[in-house]
């Protein structure tokens, strides 16, 4: 998705420069390019937001229910390991902040893995919970109750922390690019519909 957002950003920047061309055949081509850029950007972002906001039920996936039994809300992440290719990065998913006595459900694709990790943060950087779970039966859904502050493996939790920090950094960068694209999209739209 990062490459598509970069292409949208470039096309919207070029469209802003093309807004100065108004006369002749070149002006008509510039306006056509500007309209195509705006329509393409709106289409991609609409599809992306619908896909992100839809329930992420995946075919042949494992349903994981995480229940917070601790007295404080924790921010949970699930890390899916890849057993087939050790060079492939771990798949990190942010489940979200879970209040006490509440739960969240996440769907994990376990076709390349038979193990996942759960990490819980109290605040932004304070890792207070880490557990490692194997999946002997991929047809049976999992339910994890977080009842105490525990770190099952210092070595694996350090790897998990690094993966989560990298994932958060990539999400922050994506957020900056998307914000810039929205600003350019708004400017292009206003210039297109503006009357002389």
PDB file of C-alpha atoms in Angstrom:
ATOM      1  CA  UNK A   1       0.000   0.000   0.000  1.00  0.00           C
ATOM      2  CA  UNK A   2       2.941   2.324   0.629  1.00  0.00           C
ATOM      3  CA  UNK A   3       3.910   2.407  -3.054  1.00  0.00           C
ATOM      4  CA  UNK A   4       0.326   3.236  -4.141  1.00  0.00           C
ATOM      5  CA  UNK A   5       0.151   6.078  -1.608  1.00  0.00           C
ATOM      6  CA  UNK A   6       3.460   7.441  -2.910  1.00  0.00           C
ATOM      7  CA  UNK A   7       2.084   7.316  -6.501  1.00  0.00           C
ATOM      8  CA  UNK A   8      -1.065   9.153  -5.334  1.00  0.00           C
ATOM      9  CA  UNK A   9       1.083  11.772  -3.599  1.00  0.00           C
ATOM     10  CA  UNK A  10       3.179  12.354  -6.754  1.00  0.00           C
ATOM     11  CA  UNK A  11       0.127  12.557  -9.031  1.00  0.00           C
ATOM     12  CA  UNK A  12      -1.581  15.060  -6.696  1.00  0.00           C
ATOM     13  CA  UNK A  13       1.572  17.229  -6.542  1.00  0.00           C
ATOM     14  CA  UNK A  14       1.807  17.190 -10.362  1.00  0.00           C
ATOM     15  CA  UNK A  15      -1.916  18.019 -10.520  1.00  0.00           C
ATOM     16  CA  UNK A  16      -1.312  21.121  -8.407  1.00  0.00           C
ATOM     17  CA  UNK A  17       1.307  22.326 -10.885  1.00  0.00           C
ATOM     18  CA  UNK A  18      -1.016  21.473 -13.799  1.00  0.00           C
ATOM     19  CA  UNK A  19      -3.712  23.720 -12.286  1.00  0.00           C
ATOM     20  CA  UNK A  20      -1.774  26.686 -13.733  1.00  0.00           C
ATOM     21  CA  UNK A  21      -2.324  25.393 -17.290  1.00  0.00           C
ATOM     22  CA  UNK A  22      -5.735  26.572 -18.399  1.00  0.00           C
ATOM     23  CA  UNK A  23      -5.742  27.335 -22.130  1.00  0.00           C
ATOM     24  CA  UNK A  24      -5.560  25.258 -25.267  1.00  0.00           C
ATOM     25  CA  UNK A  25      -5.141  21.543 -25.789  1.00  0.00           C
ATOM     26  CA  UNK A  26      -2.474  21.377 -23.092  1.00  0.00           C
ATOM     27  CA  UNK A  27      -4.895  22.939 -20.596  1.00  0.00           C
ATOM     28  CA  UNK A  28      -7.560  20.347 -21.448  1.00  0.00           C
ATOM     29  CA  UNK A  29      -5.093  17.481 -21.014  1.00  0.00           C
ATOM     30  CA  UNK A  30      -3.911  18.969 -17.700  1.00  0.00           C
ATOM     31  CA  UNK A  31      -7.518  19.213 -16.448  1.00  0.00           C
ATOM     32  CA  UNK A  32      -8.189  15.626 -17.515  1.00  0.00           C
ATOM     33  CA  UNK A  33      -5.079  14.468 -15.636  1.00  0.00           C
ATOM     34  CA  UNK A  34      -6.173  16.424 -12.551  1.00  0.00           C
ATOM     35  CA  UNK A  35      -9.665  14.889 -12.598  1.00  0.00           C
ATOM     36  CA  UNK A  36      -8.210  11.384 -13.093  1.00  0.00           C
ATOM     37  CA  UNK A  37      -5.776  11.910 -10.187  1.00  0.00           C
ATOM     38  CA  UNK A  38      -8.534  13.065  -7.822  1.00  0.00           C
ATOM     39  CA  UNK A  39     -10.883  10.224  -8.822  1.00  0.00           C
ATOM     40  CA  UNK A  40      -8.089   7.647  -8.483  1.00  0.00           C
ATOM     41  CA  UNK A  41      -7.081   8.966  -5.047  1.00  0.00           C
ATOM     42  CA  UNK A  42     -10.668   9.041  -3.759  1.00  0.00           C
ATOM     43  CA  UNK A  43     -11.290   5.496  -5.069  1.00  0.00           C
ATOM     44  CA  UNK A  44      -8.152   4.037  -3.484  1.00  0.00           C
ATOM     45  CA  UNK A  45      -8.726   5.716  -0.118  1.00  0.00           C
ATOM     46  CA  UNK A  46     -12.412   4.716  -0.063  1.00  0.00           C
ATOM     47  CA  UNK A  47     -11.514   1.075  -0.767  1.00  0.00           C
ATOM     48  CA  UNK A  48      -8.705   1.156   1.800  1.00  0.00           C
ATOM     49  CA  UNK A  49     -10.843   2.625   4.601  1.00  0.00           C
ATOM     50  CA  UNK A  50     -13.706   0.203   3.938  1.00  0.00           C
ATOM     51  CA  UNK A  51     -11.232  -2.688   3.992  1.00  0.00           C
ATOM     52  CA  UNK A  52      -9.644  -1.449   7.255  1.00  0.00           C
ATOM     53  CA  UNK A  53     -12.975  -0.862   8.998  1.00  0.00           C
ATOM     54  CA  UNK A  54     -14.576  -4.153   7.946  1.00  0.00           C
ATOM     55  CA  UNK A  55     -14.469  -7.150  10.260  1.00  0.00           C
ATOM     56  CA  UNK A  56     -11.280  -9.038   9.460  1.00  0.00           C
ATOM     57  CA  UNK A  57     -12.638 -12.573   9.266  1.00  0.00           C
ATOM     58  CA  UNK A  58     -10.263 -14.571   7.097  1.00  0.00           C
ATOM     59  CA  UNK A  59     -10.966 -17.937   5.496  1.00  0.00           C
ATOM     60  CA  UNK A  60      -9.216 -20.847   7.228  1.00  0.00           C
ATOM     61  CA  UNK A  61      -8.134 -18.583  10.066  1.00  0.00           C
ATOM     62  CA  UNK A  62      -7.776 -19.165  13.771  1.00  0.00           C
ATOM     63  CA  UNK A  63     -10.031 -17.098  16.016  1.00  0.00           C
ATOM     64  CA  UNK A  64      -8.147 -15.695  19.011  1.00  0.00           C
ATOM     65  CA  UNK A  65     -10.035 -14.151  21.924  1.00  0.00           C
ATOM     66  CA  UNK A  66      -7.936 -12.137  24.400  1.00  0.00           C
ATOM     67  CA  UNK A  67      -9.633 -11.360  27.731  1.00  0.00           C
ATOM     68  CA  UNK A  68      -8.129  -8.792  30.101  1.00  0.00           C
ATOM     69  CA  UNK A  69      -8.614  -9.907  33.731  1.00  0.00           C
ATOM     70  CA  UNK A  70      -6.108  -7.377  35.072  1.00  0.00           C
ATOM     71  CA  UNK A  71      -7.271  -4.251  36.955  1.00  0.00           C
ATOM     72  CA  UNK A  72      -5.776  -1.881  34.358  1.00  0.00           C
ATOM     73  CA  UNK A  73      -6.406  -1.470  30.616  1.00  0.00           C
ATOM     74  CA  UNK A  74      -3.576  -2.864  28.483  1.00  0.00           C
ATOM     75  CA  UNK A  75      -2.666  -2.282  24.844  1.00  0.00           C
ATOM     76  CA  UNK A  76      -2.307  -5.717  23.215  1.00  0.00           C
ATOM     77  CA  UNK A  77      -0.383  -6.918  20.175  1.00  0.00           C
ATOM     78  CA  UNK A  78      -0.322 -10.359  18.540  1.00  0.00           C
ATOM     79  CA  UNK A  79       2.811 -11.497  16.749  1.00  0.00           C
ATOM     80  CA  UNK A  80       2.479 -14.418  14.358  1.00  0.00           C
ATOM     81  CA  UNK A  81       5.715 -16.326  13.771  1.00  0.00           C
ATOM     82  CA  UNK A  82       6.625 -17.832  10.407  1.00  0.00           C
ATOM     83  CA  UNK A  83       8.067 -21.325  10.645  1.00  0.00           C
ATOM     84  CA  UNK A  84       8.591 -21.929   6.922  1.00  0.00           C
ATOM     85  CA  UNK A  85      10.883 -18.995   6.165  1.00  0.00           C
ATOM     86  CA  UNK A  86      13.021 -17.579   8.968  1.00  0.00           C
ATOM     87  CA  UNK A  87      13.982 -14.559   6.803  1.00  0.00           C
ATOM     88  CA  UNK A  88      10.360 -13.400   6.560  1.00  0.00           C
ATOM     89  CA  UNK A  89       9.578 -10.746   9.172  1.00  0.00           C
ATOM     90  CA  UNK A  90       7.157 -11.561  11.955  1.00  0.00           C
ATOM     91  CA  UNK A  91       3.556 -10.520  11.343  1.00  0.00           C
ATOM     92  CA  UNK A  92       2.503  -7.953  13.948  1.00  0.00           C
ATOM     93  CA  UNK A  93      -1.148  -7.044  14.597  1.00  0.00           C
ATOM     94  CA  UNK A  94      -2.405  -4.430  17.013  1.00  0.00           C
ATOM     95  CA  UNK A  95      -5.463  -5.831  18.788  1.00  0.00           C
ATOM     96  CA  UNK A  96      -6.103  -2.583  20.648  1.00  0.00           C
ATOM     97  CA  UNK A  97      -6.540  -1.377  24.201  1.00  0.00           C
ATOM     98  CA  UNK A  98      -8.623  -3.792  26.259  1.00  0.00           C
ATOM     99  CA  UNK A  99     -10.268  -2.591  29.468  1.00  0.00           C
ATOM    100  CA  UNK A 100     -10.554  -4.823  32.544  1.00  0.00           C
ATOM    101  CA  UNK A 101     -13.088  -7.655  32.117  1.00  0.00           C
ATOM    102  CA  UNK A 102     -13.403  -6.961  28.372  1.00  0.00           C
ATOM    103  CA  UNK A 103     -12.118  -8.899  25.385  1.00  0.00           C
ATOM    104  CA  UNK A 104     -11.102  -8.531  21.738  1.00  0.00           C
ATOM    105  CA  UNK A 105     -11.176 -11.071  18.932  1.00  0.00           C
ATOM    106  CA  UNK A 106      -8.492 -11.305  16.266  1.00  0.00           C
ATOM    107  CA  UNK A 107      -8.293 -13.689  13.320  1.00  0.00           C
ATOM    108  CA  UNK A 108      -4.880 -15.197  12.594  1.00  0.00           C
ATOM    109  CA  UNK A 109      -3.770 -16.883   9.409  1.00  0.00           C
ATOM    110  CA  UNK A 110      -1.809 -19.871  10.684  1.00  0.00           C
ATOM    111  CA  UNK A 111      -1.003 -21.679   7.415  1.00  0.00           C
ATOM    112  CA  UNK A 112       2.746 -20.911   7.775  1.00  0.00           C
ATOM    113  CA  UNK A 113       2.938 -20.990  11.539  1.00  0.00           C
ATOM    114  CA  UNK A 114       1.976 -22.981  14.607  1.00  0.00           C
ATOM    115  CA  UNK A 115       2.914 -20.376  17.213  1.00  0.00           C
ATOM    116  CA  UNK A 116       1.959 -16.813  18.163  1.00  0.00           C
ATOM    117  CA  UNK A 117       2.996 -14.377  20.866  1.00  0.00           C
ATOM    118  CA  UNK A 118       0.877 -11.909  22.826  1.00  0.00           C
ATOM    119  CA  UNK A 119       2.395  -8.695  24.190  1.00  0.00           C
ATOM    120  CA  UNK A 120       0.623  -6.265  26.500  1.00  0.00           C
ATOM    121  CA  UNK A 121       1.719  -2.682  27.109  1.00  0.00           C
ATOM    122  CA  UNK A 122       0.840  -0.427  30.015  1.00  0.00           C
ATOM    123  CA  UNK A 123       1.382   2.988  28.459  1.00  0.00           C
ATOM    124  CA  UNK A 124       3.449   3.509  25.322  1.00  0.00           C
ATOM    125  CA  UNK A 125       6.700   1.663  26.067  1.00  0.00           C
ATOM    126  CA  UNK A 126       6.130  -0.343  29.244  1.00  0.00           C
ATOM    127  CA  UNK A 127       5.871  -4.029  28.231  1.00  0.00           C
ATOM    128  CA  UNK A 128       4.183  -5.706  31.224  1.00  0.00           C
ATOM    129  CA  UNK A 129       2.858  -8.911  29.661  1.00  0.00           C
ATOM    130  CA  UNK A 130       4.382 -11.376  27.215  1.00  0.00           C
ATOM    131  CA  UNK A 131       3.279 -14.938  26.513  1.00  0.00           C
ATOM    132  CA  UNK A 132       4.143 -17.538  23.889  1.00  0.00           C
ATOM    133  CA  UNK A 133       1.421 -19.894  22.634  1.00  0.00           C
ATOM    134  CA  UNK A 134       1.669 -22.950  20.416  1.00  0.00           C
ATOM    135  CA  UNK A 135      -1.234 -24.104  18.242  1.00  0.00           C
ATOM    136  CA  UNK A 136      -1.404 -27.896  18.177  1.00  0.00           C
ATOM    137  CA  UNK A 137      -4.838 -27.917  16.521  1.00  0.00           C
ATOM    138  CA  UNK A 138      -5.443 -25.165  13.941  1.00  0.00           C
ATOM    139  CA  UNK A 139      -9.165 -26.009  13.726  1.00  0.00           C
ATOM    140  CA  UNK A 140      -9.788 -25.111  17.373  1.00  0.00           C
ATOM    141  CA  UNK A 141     -10.208 -21.456  18.326  1.00  0.00           C
ATOM    142  CA  UNK A 142      -8.072 -20.004  21.117  1.00  0.00           C
ATOM    143  CA  UNK A 143      -9.096 -18.090  24.245  1.00  0.00           C
ATOM    144  CA  UNK A 144      -6.405 -16.402  26.341  1.00  0.00           C
ATOM    145  CA  UNK A 145      -7.178 -14.889  29.749  1.00  0.00           C
ATOM    146  CA  UNK A 146      -4.558 -12.382  30.881  1.00  0.00           C
ATOM    147  CA  UNK A 147      -4.671 -12.724  34.680  1.00  0.00           C
ATOM    148  CA  UNK A 148      -1.237 -11.513  35.820  1.00  0.00           C
ATOM    149  CA  UNK A 149       1.772  -9.496  34.724  1.00  0.00           C
ATOM    150  CA  UNK A 150       4.212 -12.015  33.295  1.00  0.00           C
ATOM    151  CA  UNK A 151       7.121 -12.213  30.874  1.00  0.00           C
ATOM    152  CA  UNK A 152       7.582 -15.827  29.763  1.00  0.00           C
ATOM    153  CA  UNK A 153      10.777 -15.175  27.798  1.00  0.00           C
ATOM    154  CA  UNK A 154      13.121 -12.191  28.053  1.00  0.00           C
ATOM    155  CA  UNK A 155      14.771 -13.063  24.734  1.00  0.00           C
ATOM    156  CA  UNK A 156      11.506 -13.420  22.768  1.00  0.00           C
ATOM    157  CA  UNK A 157       9.929 -10.379  24.425  1.00  0.00           C
ATOM    158  CA  UNK A 158      12.931  -8.278  23.310  1.00  0.00           C
ATOM    159  CA  UNK A 159      12.360  -9.480  19.720  1.00  0.00           C
ATOM    160  CA  UNK A 160       8.621  -8.764  20.069  1.00  0.00           C
ATOM    161  CA  UNK A 161       9.275  -5.288  21.444  1.00  0.00           C
ATOM    162  CA  UNK A 162      11.551  -4.492  18.505  1.00  0.00           C
ATOM    163  CA  UNK A 163       8.935  -5.771  16.009  1.00  0.00           C
ATOM    164  CA  UNK A 164       6.160  -3.756  17.667  1.00  0.00           C
ATOM    165  CA  UNK A 165       8.272  -0.580  17.669  1.00  0.00           C
ATOM    166  CA  UNK A 166       9.052  -1.087  13.960  1.00  0.00           C
ATOM    167  CA  UNK A 167       5.369  -1.695  13.182  1.00  0.00           C
ATOM    168  CA  UNK A 168       4.337   1.448  15.093  1.00  0.00           C
ATOM    169  CA  UNK A 169       7.015   3.468  13.266  1.00  0.00           C
ATOM    170  CA  UNK A 170       5.789   2.211   9.864  1.00  0.00           C
ATOM    171  CA  UNK A 171       2.192   3.033  10.834  1.00  0.00           C
ATOM    172  CA  UNK A 172       3.250   6.544  11.890  1.00  0.00           C
ATOM    173  CA  UNK A 173       5.021   7.082   8.547  1.00  0.00           C
ATOM    174  CA  UNK A 174       1.955   5.808   6.703  1.00  0.00           C
ATOM    175  CA  UNK A 175      -0.206   8.201   8.705  1.00  0.00           C
ATOM    176  CA  UNK A 176       1.999  11.158   7.696  1.00  0.00           C
ATOM    177  CA  UNK A 177       1.845  10.192   3.992  1.00  0.00           C
ATOM    178  CA  UNK A 178      -1.935   9.710   4.127  1.00  0.00           C
ATOM    179  CA  UNK A 179      -2.385  13.098   5.849  1.00  0.00           C
ATOM    180  CA  UNK A 180      -0.282  14.811   3.169  1.00  0.00           C
ATOM    181  CA  UNK A 181      -2.295  13.059   0.446  1.00  0.00           C
ATOM    182  CA  UNK A 182      -5.571  14.216   2.025  1.00  0.00           C
ATOM    183  CA  UNK A 183      -4.314  17.795   2.154  1.00  0.00           C
ATOM    184  CA  UNK A 184      -3.279  17.659  -1.510  1.00  0.00           C
ATOM    185  CA  UNK A 185      -6.550  15.948  -2.432  1.00  0.00           C
ATOM    186  CA  UNK A 186      -8.515  18.733  -0.749  1.00  0.00           C
ATOM    187  CA  UNK A 187      -6.469  21.452  -2.512  1.00  0.00           C
ATOM    188  CA  UNK A 188      -6.887  19.749  -5.889  1.00  0.00           C
ATOM    189  CA  UNK A 189     -10.617  19.282  -5.368  1.00  0.00           C
ATOM    190  CA  UNK A 190     -11.095  22.938  -4.388  1.00  0.00           C
ATOM    191  CA  UNK A 191      -9.115  24.105  -7.448  1.00  0.00           C
ATOM    192  CA  UNK A 192     -11.186  21.845  -9.716  1.00  0.00           C
ATOM    193  CA  UNK A 193     -14.626  22.980  -8.531  1.00  0.00           C
ATOM    194  CA  UNK A 194     -13.705  26.625  -7.995  1.00  0.00           C
ATOM    195  CA  UNK A 195     -15.514  29.060 -10.241  1.00  0.00           C
ATOM    196  CA  UNK A 196     -13.655  31.882 -11.917  1.00  0.00           C
TER     197      UNK A 196
END
